[in-house]
mmCIF file of C-alpha atoms in Angstrom:
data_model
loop_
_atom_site.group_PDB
_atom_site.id
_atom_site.type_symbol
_atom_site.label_atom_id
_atom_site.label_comp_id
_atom_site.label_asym_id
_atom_site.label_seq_id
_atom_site.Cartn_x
_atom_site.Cartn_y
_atom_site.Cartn_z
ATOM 1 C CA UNK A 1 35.661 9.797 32.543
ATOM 2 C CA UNK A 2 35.430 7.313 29.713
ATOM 3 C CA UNK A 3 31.999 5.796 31.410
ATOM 4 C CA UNK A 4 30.107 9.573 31.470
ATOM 5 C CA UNK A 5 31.445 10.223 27.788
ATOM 6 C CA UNK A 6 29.431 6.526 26.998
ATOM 7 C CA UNK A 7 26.811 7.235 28.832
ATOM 8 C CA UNK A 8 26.536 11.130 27.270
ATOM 9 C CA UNK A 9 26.797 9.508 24.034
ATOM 10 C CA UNK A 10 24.692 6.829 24.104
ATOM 11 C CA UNK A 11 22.374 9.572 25.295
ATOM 12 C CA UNK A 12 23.030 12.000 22.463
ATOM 13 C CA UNK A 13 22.807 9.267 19.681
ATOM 14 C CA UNK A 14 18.919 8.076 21.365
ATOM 15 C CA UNK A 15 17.787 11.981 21.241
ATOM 16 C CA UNK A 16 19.442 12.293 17.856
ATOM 17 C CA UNK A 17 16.906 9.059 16.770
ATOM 18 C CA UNK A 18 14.039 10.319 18.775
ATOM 19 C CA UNK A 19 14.491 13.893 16.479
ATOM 20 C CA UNK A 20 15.296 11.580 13.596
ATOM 21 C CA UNK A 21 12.186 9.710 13.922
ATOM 22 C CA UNK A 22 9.996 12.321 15.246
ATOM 23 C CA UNK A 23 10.963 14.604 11.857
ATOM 24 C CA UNK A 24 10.479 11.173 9.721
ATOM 25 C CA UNK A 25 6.812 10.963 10.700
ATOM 26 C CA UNK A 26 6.496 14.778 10.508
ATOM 27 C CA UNK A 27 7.433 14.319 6.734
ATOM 28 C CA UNK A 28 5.209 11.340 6.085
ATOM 29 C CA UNK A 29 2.231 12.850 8.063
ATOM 30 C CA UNK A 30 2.345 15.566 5.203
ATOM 31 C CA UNK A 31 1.700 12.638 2.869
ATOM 32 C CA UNK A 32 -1.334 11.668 4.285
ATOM 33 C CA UNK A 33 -4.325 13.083 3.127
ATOM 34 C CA UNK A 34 -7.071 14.585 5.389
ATOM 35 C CA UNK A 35 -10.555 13.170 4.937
ATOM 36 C CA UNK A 36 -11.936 15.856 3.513
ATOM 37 C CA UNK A 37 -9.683 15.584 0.626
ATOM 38 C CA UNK A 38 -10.219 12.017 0.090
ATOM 39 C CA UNK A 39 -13.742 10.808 1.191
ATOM 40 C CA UNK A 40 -14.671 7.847 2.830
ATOM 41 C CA UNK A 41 -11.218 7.097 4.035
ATOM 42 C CA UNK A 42 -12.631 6.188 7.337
ATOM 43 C CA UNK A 43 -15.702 4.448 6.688
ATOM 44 C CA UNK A 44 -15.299 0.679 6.203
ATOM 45 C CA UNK A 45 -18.618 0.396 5.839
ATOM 46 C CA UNK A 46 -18.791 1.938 2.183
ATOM 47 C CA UNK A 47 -18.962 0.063 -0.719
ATOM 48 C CA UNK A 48 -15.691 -1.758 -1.959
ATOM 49 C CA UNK A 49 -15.533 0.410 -4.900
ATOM 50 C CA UNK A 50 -16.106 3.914 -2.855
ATOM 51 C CA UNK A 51 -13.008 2.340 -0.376
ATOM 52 C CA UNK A 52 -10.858 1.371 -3.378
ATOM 53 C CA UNK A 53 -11.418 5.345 -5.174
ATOM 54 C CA UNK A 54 -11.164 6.992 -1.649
ATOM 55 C CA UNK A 55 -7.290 4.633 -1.896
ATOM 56 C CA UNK A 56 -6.875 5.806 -5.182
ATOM 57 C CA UNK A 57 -6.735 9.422 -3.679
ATOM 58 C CA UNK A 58 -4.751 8.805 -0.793
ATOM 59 C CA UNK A 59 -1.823 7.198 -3.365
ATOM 60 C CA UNK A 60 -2.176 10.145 -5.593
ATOM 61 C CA UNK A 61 -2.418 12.655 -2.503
ATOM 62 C CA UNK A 62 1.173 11.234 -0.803
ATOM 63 C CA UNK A 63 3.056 11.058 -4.756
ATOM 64 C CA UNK A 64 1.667 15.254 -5.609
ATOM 65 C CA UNK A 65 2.706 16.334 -1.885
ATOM 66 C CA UNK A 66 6.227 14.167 -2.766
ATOM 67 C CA UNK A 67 7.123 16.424 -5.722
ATOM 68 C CA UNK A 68 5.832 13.181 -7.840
ATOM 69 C CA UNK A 69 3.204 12.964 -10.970
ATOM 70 C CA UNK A 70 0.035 11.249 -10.716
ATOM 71 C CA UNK A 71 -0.331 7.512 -11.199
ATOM 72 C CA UNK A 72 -2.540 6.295 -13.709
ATOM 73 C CA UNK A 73 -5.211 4.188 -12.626
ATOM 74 C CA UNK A 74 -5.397 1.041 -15.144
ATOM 75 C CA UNK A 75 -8.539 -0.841 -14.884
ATOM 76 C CA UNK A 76 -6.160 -4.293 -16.191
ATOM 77 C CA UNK A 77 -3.970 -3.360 -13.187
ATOM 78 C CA UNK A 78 -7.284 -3.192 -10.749
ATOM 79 C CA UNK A 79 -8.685 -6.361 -11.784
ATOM 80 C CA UNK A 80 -5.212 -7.646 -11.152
ATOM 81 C CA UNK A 81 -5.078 -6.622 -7.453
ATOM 82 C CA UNK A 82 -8.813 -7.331 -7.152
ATOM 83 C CA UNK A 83 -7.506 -11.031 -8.537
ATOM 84 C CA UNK A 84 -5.355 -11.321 -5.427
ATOM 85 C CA UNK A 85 -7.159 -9.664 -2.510
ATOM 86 C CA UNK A 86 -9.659 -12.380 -3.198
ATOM 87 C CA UNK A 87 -6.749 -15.437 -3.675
ATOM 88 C CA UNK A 88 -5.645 -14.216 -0.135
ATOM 89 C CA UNK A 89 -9.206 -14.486 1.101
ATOM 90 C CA UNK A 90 -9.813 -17.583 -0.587
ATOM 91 C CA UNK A 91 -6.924 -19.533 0.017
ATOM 92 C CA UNK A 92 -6.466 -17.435 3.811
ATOM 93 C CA UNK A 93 -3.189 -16.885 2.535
ATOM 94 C CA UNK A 94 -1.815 -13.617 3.377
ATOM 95 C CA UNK A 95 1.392 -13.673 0.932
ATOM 96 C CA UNK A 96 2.704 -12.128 -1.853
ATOM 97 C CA UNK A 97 2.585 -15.704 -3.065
ATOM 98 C CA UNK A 98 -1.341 -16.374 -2.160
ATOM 99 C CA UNK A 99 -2.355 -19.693 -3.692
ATOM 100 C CA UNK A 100 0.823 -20.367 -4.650
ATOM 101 C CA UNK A 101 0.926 -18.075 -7.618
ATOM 102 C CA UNK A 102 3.762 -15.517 -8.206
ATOM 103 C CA UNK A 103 3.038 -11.809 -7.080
ATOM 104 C CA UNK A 104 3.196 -11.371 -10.792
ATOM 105 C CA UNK A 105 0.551 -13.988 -12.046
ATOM 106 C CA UNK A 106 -2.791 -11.754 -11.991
ATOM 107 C CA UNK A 107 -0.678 -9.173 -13.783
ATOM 108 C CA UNK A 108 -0.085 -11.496 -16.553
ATOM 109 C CA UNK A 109 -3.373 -13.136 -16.717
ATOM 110 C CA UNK A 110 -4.910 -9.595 -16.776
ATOM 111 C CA UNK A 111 -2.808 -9.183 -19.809
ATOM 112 C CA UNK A 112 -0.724 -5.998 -18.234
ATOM 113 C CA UNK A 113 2.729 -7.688 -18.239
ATOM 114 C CA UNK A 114 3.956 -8.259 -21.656
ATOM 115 C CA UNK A 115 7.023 -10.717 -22.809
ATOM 116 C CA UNK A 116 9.382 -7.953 -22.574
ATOM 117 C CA UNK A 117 10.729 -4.660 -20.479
ATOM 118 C CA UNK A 118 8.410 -4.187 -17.572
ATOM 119 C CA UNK A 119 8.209 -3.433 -13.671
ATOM 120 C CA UNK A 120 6.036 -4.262 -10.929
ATOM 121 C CA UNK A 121 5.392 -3.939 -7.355
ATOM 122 C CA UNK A 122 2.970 -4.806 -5.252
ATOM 123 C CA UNK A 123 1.661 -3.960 -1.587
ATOM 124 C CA UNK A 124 -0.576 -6.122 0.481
ATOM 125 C CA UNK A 125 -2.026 -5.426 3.936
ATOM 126 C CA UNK A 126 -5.169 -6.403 5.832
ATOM 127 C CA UNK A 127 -7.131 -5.379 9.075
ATOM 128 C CA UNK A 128 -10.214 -5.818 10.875
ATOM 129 C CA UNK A 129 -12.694 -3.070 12.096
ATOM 130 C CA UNK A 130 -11.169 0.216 12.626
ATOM 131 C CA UNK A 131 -7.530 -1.485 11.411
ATOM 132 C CA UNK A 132 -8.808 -2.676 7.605
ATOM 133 C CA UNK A 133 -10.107 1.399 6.514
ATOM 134 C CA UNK A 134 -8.427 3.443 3.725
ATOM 135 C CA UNK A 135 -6.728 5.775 6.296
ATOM 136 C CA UNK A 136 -5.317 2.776 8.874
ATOM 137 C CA UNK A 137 -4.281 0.523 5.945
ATOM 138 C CA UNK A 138 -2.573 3.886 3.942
ATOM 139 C CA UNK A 139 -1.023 5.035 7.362
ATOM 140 C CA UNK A 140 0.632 1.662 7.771
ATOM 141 C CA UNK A 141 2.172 1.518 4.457
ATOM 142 C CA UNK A 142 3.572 4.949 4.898
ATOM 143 C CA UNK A 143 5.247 4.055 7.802
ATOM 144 C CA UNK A 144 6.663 0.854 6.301
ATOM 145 C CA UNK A 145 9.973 1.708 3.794
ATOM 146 C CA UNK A 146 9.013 -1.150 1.486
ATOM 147 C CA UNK A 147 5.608 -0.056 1.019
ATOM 148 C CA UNK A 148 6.201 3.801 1.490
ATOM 149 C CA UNK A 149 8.971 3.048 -1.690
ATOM 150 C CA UNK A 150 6.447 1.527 -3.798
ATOM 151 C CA UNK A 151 3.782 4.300 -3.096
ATOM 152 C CA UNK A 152 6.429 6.923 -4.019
ATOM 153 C CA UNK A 153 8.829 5.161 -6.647
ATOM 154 C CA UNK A 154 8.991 7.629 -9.489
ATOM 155 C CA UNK A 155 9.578 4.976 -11.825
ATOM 156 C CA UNK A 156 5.838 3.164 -11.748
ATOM 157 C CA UNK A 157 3.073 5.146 -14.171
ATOM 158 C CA UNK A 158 0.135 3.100 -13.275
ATOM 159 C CA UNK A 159 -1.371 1.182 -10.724
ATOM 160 C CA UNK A 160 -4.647 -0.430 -9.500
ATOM 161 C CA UNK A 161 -6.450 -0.906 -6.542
ATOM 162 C CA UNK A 162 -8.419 -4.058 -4.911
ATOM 163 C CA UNK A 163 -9.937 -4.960 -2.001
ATOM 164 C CA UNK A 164 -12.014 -8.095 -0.413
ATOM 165 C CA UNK A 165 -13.682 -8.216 2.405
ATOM 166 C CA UNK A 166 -13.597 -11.576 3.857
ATOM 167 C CA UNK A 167 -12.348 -14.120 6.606
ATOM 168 C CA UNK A 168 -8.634 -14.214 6.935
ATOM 169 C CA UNK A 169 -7.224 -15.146 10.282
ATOM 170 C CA UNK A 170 -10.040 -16.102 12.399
ATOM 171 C CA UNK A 171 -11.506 -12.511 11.999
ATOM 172 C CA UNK A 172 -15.014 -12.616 9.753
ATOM 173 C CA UNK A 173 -15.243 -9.641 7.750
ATOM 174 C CA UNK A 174 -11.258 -8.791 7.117
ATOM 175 C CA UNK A 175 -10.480 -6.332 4.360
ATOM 176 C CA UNK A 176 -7.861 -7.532 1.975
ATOM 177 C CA UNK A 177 -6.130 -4.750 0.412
ATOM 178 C CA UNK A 178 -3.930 -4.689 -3.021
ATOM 179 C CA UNK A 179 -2.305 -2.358 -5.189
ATOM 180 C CA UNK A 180 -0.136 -3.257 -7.751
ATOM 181 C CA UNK A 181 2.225 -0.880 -9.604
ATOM 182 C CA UNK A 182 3.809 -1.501 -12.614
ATOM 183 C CA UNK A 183 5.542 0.656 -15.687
ATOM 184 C CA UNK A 184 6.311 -0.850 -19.392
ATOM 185 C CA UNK A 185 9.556 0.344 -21.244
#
């Protein structure tokens, strides 16, 4: 008796974290936007700044359908993550700490951090093709907690958007993706 009661269990619990998991996408396929709400979120072919606008709807998209307000976009914080897409190009570094410098450092140099009471956050991704587009690159970080977090944290007001296309890991034309959030007191 005590095997079938592990065995119906063990059974119970993985159809409980199918549903789980199953109703977790459900909820963050809501999120994403359809392409005729946000343009060009398929084409990788577009120019950077039509990709980086068409990622600047997606965000804004995922945070109205959350119950969330509207980030601002900050042109400081947009050369900021334009800053690092091309340090992780440059330096084929794909880290938070690209070149060496601090996830923070474009931030600062772009004047948007001051001495005093701020917050930040930053998400970084790349792909290839098909995998380095608004939609695959926004899909991905909604399905990752860290990045989903950052997308959705109600306690950012503005971010910015960058993106480099480039070689980074043996592929030719990779496109580096940034956004940095960030909020002062």
């Amino acid at each position: 008796m005590g095997r079938r009661f592990t065995a119906t269990l063990l059974l119970a619990t993985a159809i409980a974290l199918a549903v789980a998991g199953s109703a977790q996408a459900l909820k963050i396929s809501r999120l994403i936007a359809p392409p005729s709400v946000c343009k060009h979120q398929r084409d990788g072919t577009a120019p950077d700044v039509v990709q980086e606008q068409a990622m600047r709807c997606m965000t804004n998209f995922a945070r109205r359908h959350a119950g969330l307000g509207r980030l601002g976009d900050l042109q400081r914080l947009d050369r900021s993550a334009g800053h690092k897409s091309r340090d992780i190009v440059r330096c084929h570094s794909f880290s938070h700490f690209a070149c060496g410098r601090d996830f923070t450092y474009w931030m600062r140099r772009v004047g948007y951090i001051p001495s005093s009471c701020w917050r930040a956050g930053e998400n970084i991704a790349w792909g290839s093709g098909g995998l380095g587009t608004v939609r695959s690159i926004f899909r991905a970080w909604m399905h990752s907690t860290g990045h989903r977090e950052n997308i959705l944290a109600s306690d950012y007001s503005h971010f910015g958007v960058g993106l480099d296309v480039g070689p980074l890991d043996g592929y030719r034309r990779a496109h580096v993706w940034v956004q940095h959030f960030g909020k002062h007191c």
